[in-house]
Structures are given as structure tokens and as C-alpha cells.
Amino acid sequence: MSEQDLNAQNIENEESVEQVEAEEVEAEEVEAAEGTVETGEDRIAELEKELKATKELVASQQDSVLRGKAEVENMRRRVSQDVEKAHKFALNKFANELLPVVDNLERALAAADKESEHTKAMVEGVEMTLNSMLSALEKSGVTPINPKGETFNPELHQAMTMIEVPGAEPNSVIDVMQKGFELNGRLLRPAMVVVAKGNGVDTNA
């Protein structure tokens, strides 16, 4: 083999080696690229998982905040109602203490001789005192229950006796022995009444 042929063969061998090396480098680059893609996909999946967990946490916290807000609102409403009731019915005991005074003044007027000149001034004084007392009670939310002529109501009236009254509607109140009173719609004392005989009335109500 001539020297020229040897040189040509060496050059060809070198080119083959270079080609093999180039192919190996290309294969490594492709493998590295594929690894990078796989790593990127894993990272994206991890980020998506973290995002989902974060969204769930935020939703849970929002729900907790809304529930807490609703509980605070309910508590505020209950406190407001309790305060309103306390204001409304703070006079309950005091009003009950005054009712016997009203009863006594009314009894005094009923027993007084209104025609006598000797007692006229006293009767007028008692009437003025009674009216002032009733006016003061009414301003505080205390109102009388005087159901004469009305149908008997066991929630507001206490039947003391029942009698037959010709022409009277059965179960109607024909007389009030003692007025009842309410405080802002709440019963303080039932009215003691006489009821016309009829069906369904319980004198122990």
C-alpha cells in the first residue's frame, strides 16, 4: 500500500471517529433534553399540586371566616335582643308592686260617696292620684286589661265564677272583679272576671 493510500485511510478513519463522537454527543444531548423535559413535567405537576392545595386552603379559610362572621352577627343580634328585653321588662317587678296601689285607689273611689259635699274634694284628689298613677304606668308600657263585654280569653283572664245571665253571650265576660295589666305586651296579671255560663270555660284557667 502506498503512502498516499495510508494517508487517505487515516483520514477516513479519523472522520469515522469524529462522526461516532459527534453521534455520541448528539445522543447525550438528546438524552439530556429528554431528561430536562421529564424534569420540567414533574415540576409542573408538583406546582399544580401545590396550587390545588393552596386553593383548597384559601377556600377553607374563607369558609371559616364566613362562619365566624355569621356567628358574630348572631351573637350581636342575641345580645341586642337581650338588651331590648331587659329595657322593656326592667319595670316588671316595680310595676307589679304598684298594681295593688291602683286597686286600692279604685276601691276607694268605688266606695266613696260622690254626691256628698264633705267628701267631694277627697274624691277628686283620689281620682287625680289614680289618673296620674295610670298615666305614669302607661308611659312605662303598662296597660290595663278591662275585658267587660269581651269573649273570655284564658290567656288574659282568670274566671272567678260563672253565672247564668239572660241575654248574655255564653263565655262572655259580664263583670270584672279586678283589672289585669300587661307590660309591653307581656302579661303582668290576668283580669279576674265573672263569665256568663257556656261550654268550654274552665274557672281554674
Coordinates of C-alpha atoms in Angstrom, one line a residue:
M1 CA 0.0 0.0 0.0
S2 CA 1.4 3.4 -1.0
E3 CA 1.9 6.2 1.5
Q4 CA -0.8 8.1 -0.2
D5 CA -3.3 5.3 0.3
L6 CA -2.3 5.1 4.0
N7 CA -2.9 8.8 4.5
A8 CA -6.2 8.5 2.8
Q9 CA -7.2 5.6 5.0
N10 CA -6.1 7.5 8.2
I11 CA -8.1 10.5 7.2
E12 CA -11.1 8.2 6.6
N13 CA -10.6 6.6 10.0
E14 CA -10.3 10.0 11.7
E15 CA -13.5 11.1 10.0
S16 CA -15.3 7.9 11.2
V17 CA -14.1 8.5 14.7
E18 CA -15.2 12.1 14.6
Q19 CA -18.6 11.0 13.2
V20 CA -19.0 8.4 16.0
E21 CA -18.1 11.0 18.6
A22 CA -20.5 13.5 17.1
E23 CA -23.2 10.9 17.2
E24 CA -22.4 10.1 20.8
V25 CA -22.5 13.8 21.7
E26 CA -25.8 14.2 19.9
A27 CA -27.3 11.2 21.7
E28 CA -26.1 12.6 25.0
E29 CA -27.7 16.0 24.2
V30 CA -31.0 14.3 23.2
E31 CA -31.0 12.3 26.4
A32 CA -30.2 15.4 28.4
A33 CA -33.0 17.2 26.6
E34 CA -35.4 14.4 27.3
G35 CA -34.4 14.4 30.9
T36 CA -35.0 18.1 31.1
V37 CA -38.5 17.7 29.6
E38 CA -39.3 15.0 32.1
T39 CA -37.9 17.1 35.0
G40 CA -40.0 20.1 33.7
E41 CA -43.2 18.0 33.6
D42 CA -42.5 16.7 37.1
R43 CA -42.0 20.3 38.3
I44 CA -45.2 21.5 36.6
A45 CA -47.2 18.6 38.2
E46 CA -45.7 19.5 41.6
L47 CA -46.6 23.1 41.1
E48 CA -50.1 22.3 40.0
K49 CA -50.5 20.1 43.2
E50 CA -49.2 22.9 45.4
L51 CA -51.6 25.3 43.6
K52 CA -54.6 23.0 44.2
A53 CA -53.6 22.6 47.9
T54 CA -53.3 26.4 48.2
K55 CA -56.7 26.9 46.6
E56 CA -58.3 24.4 49.0
L57 CA -56.7 26.1 52.0
V58 CA -57.9 29.5 50.9
A59 CA -61.4 28.2 50.3
S60 CA -61.4 26.5 53.8
Q61 CA -60.2 29.8 55.4
Q62 CA -62.8 31.8 53.5
D63 CA -65.5 29.4 54.8
S64 CA -64.2 29.7 58.3
V65 CA -64.2 33.5 58.0
L66 CA -67.8 33.5 56.8
R67 CA -68.9 31.1 59.6
G68 CA -67.1 33.3 62.1
K69 CA -68.7 36.4 60.7
A70 CA -72.2 34.7 60.9
E71 CA -71.6 33.6 64.5
V72 CA -70.5 37.1 65.5
E73 CA -73.6 38.6 63.7
N74 CA -75.9 36.1 65.5
M75 CA -74.2 36.9 68.9
R76 CA -74.7 40.6 68.3
R77 CA -78.3 40.0 67.4
R78 CA -78.9 37.9 70.5
V79 CA -77.2 40.5 72.7
S80 CA -79.2 43.3 71.1
Q81 CA -82.5 41.3 71.7
D82 CA -81.5 40.6 75.3
V83 CA -80.7 44.3 76.0
E84 CA -84.0 45.3 74.3
K85 CA -85.9 42.8 76.5
A86 CA -84.1 44.0 79.6
H87 CA -85.1 47.6 78.8
K88 CA -88.7 46.5 78.1
F89 CA -89.2 44.4 81.1
A90 CA -86.9 46.0 83.7
L91 CA -90.0 47.6 85.3
N92 CA -91.8 44.2 85.7
K93 CA -91.2 43.8 89.4
F94 CA -91.7 47.5 90.2
A95 CA -95.0 47.6 88.1
N96 CA -96.3 44.6 90.0
E97 CA -95.6 46.4 93.2
L98 CA -97.7 49.4 92.1
L99 CA -100.7 47.4 90.9
P100 CA -102.1 46.9 94.4
V101 CA -101.9 50.7 94.9
V102 CA -104.0 51.2 91.8
D103 CA -106.5 48.5 93.0
N104 CA -106.9 50.3 96.4
L105 CA -107.4 53.7 94.8
E106 CA -110.1 52.2 92.5
R107 CA -111.8 50.6 95.5
A108 CA -111.7 53.8 97.4
L109 CA -113.4 55.6 94.6
A110 CA -116.0 52.9 94.2
A111 CA -116.8 53.1 97.9
A112 CA -116.8 56.9 98.2
D113 CA -119.9 59.0 98.3
K114 CA -119.5 61.1 95.2
E115 CA -122.7 63.1 96.0
S116 CA -121.5 64.3 99.4
E117 CA -120.0 67.8 99.6
H118 CA -117.9 66.8 102.6
T119 CA -116.1 64.1 100.6
K120 CA -116.1 65.8 97.2
A121 CA -112.5 67.2 97.5
M122 CA -111.2 63.9 98.8
V123 CA -112.8 62.0 95.9
E124 CA -111.3 64.4 93.4
G125 CA -107.9 64.0 95.0
V126 CA -108.1 60.3 94.8
E127 CA -109.3 60.4 91.1
M128 CA -106.3 62.7 90.3
T129 CA -103.9 60.4 92.1
L130 CA -105.3 57.4 90.3
N131 CA -105.2 59.1 86.9
S132 CA -101.6 60.2 87.5
M133 CA -100.6 56.7 88.5
L134 CA -102.2 55.1 85.4
S135 CA -100.7 57.7 83.2
A136 CA -97.2 57.1 84.6
L137 CA -97.7 53.3 84.2
E138 CA -98.8 53.7 80.6
K139 CA -95.8 55.8 79.8
S140 CA -93.7 52.9 81.0
G141 CA -95.6 50.4 78.8
V142 CA -98.1 49.2 81.4
T143 CA -101.6 49.0 80.1
P144 CA -104.8 47.8 81.8
I145 CA -106.9 44.8 80.7
N146 CA -110.5 45.6 81.3
P147 CA -112.4 42.9 79.2
K148 CA -116.0 43.6 80.2
G149 CA -118.3 42.5 77.3
E150 CA -115.5 40.7 75.6
T151 CA -115.2 36.9 75.0
F152 CA -113.4 35.1 77.8
N153 CA -109.7 34.6 77.0
P154 CA -107.9 32.2 79.3
E155 CA -104.5 33.7 78.3
L156 CA -105.5 37.1 79.7
H157 CA -108.4 36.4 82.0
Q158 CA -109.0 34.4 85.1
A159 CA -112.6 33.3 85.6
M160 CA -113.5 33.6 89.2
T161 CA -117.1 32.4 88.8
M162 CA -119.7 31.6 86.2
I163 CA -123.3 32.7 86.3
E164 CA -126.4 32.5 84.1
V165 CA -127.3 35.9 82.7
P166 CA -130.3 36.1 80.4
G167 CA -129.4 37.6 77.1
A168 CA -125.7 37.4 77.7
E169 CA -123.5 35.7 75.1
P170 CA -122.1 32.4 76.5
N171 CA -118.5 32.6 77.6
S172 CA -118.6 36.4 77.6
V173 CA -117.2 38.5 80.5
I174 CA -120.1 40.1 82.2
D175 CA -118.1 41.7 85.1
V176 CA -114.5 42.5 86.0
M177 CA -113.7 42.0 89.7
Q178 CA -110.1 43.1 89.2
K179 CA -108.4 44.6 86.2
G180 CA -105.5 42.8 84.6
F181 CA -102.3 44.5 83.3
E182 CA -99.8 44.0 80.6
L183 CA -96.2 45.3 80.3
N184 CA -95.2 45.9 76.7
G185 CA -97.5 43.0 75.6
R186 CA -96.4 40.7 78.3
L187 CA -99.0 39.7 80.9
L188 CA -98.3 41.1 84.3
R189 CA -101.6 40.0 85.9
P190 CA -104.7 38.4 84.5
A191 CA -108.0 40.1 84.8
M192 CA -110.3 38.4 87.4
V193 CA -113.6 38.1 85.7
V194 CA -117.2 36.8 86.0
V195 CA -118.2 34.8 83.0
A196 CA -121.6 34.0 81.5
K197 CA -122.2 30.3 81.5
G198 CA -121.4 28.4 78.4
N199 CA -119.4 25.4 77.1
G200 CA -115.7 25.2 77.3
V201 CA -114.9 27.6 80.1
D202 CA -112.6 26.4 82.9
T203 CA -112.9 28.6 86.0
N204 CA -109.5 27.3 87.1
A205 CA -107.8 28.6 84.0

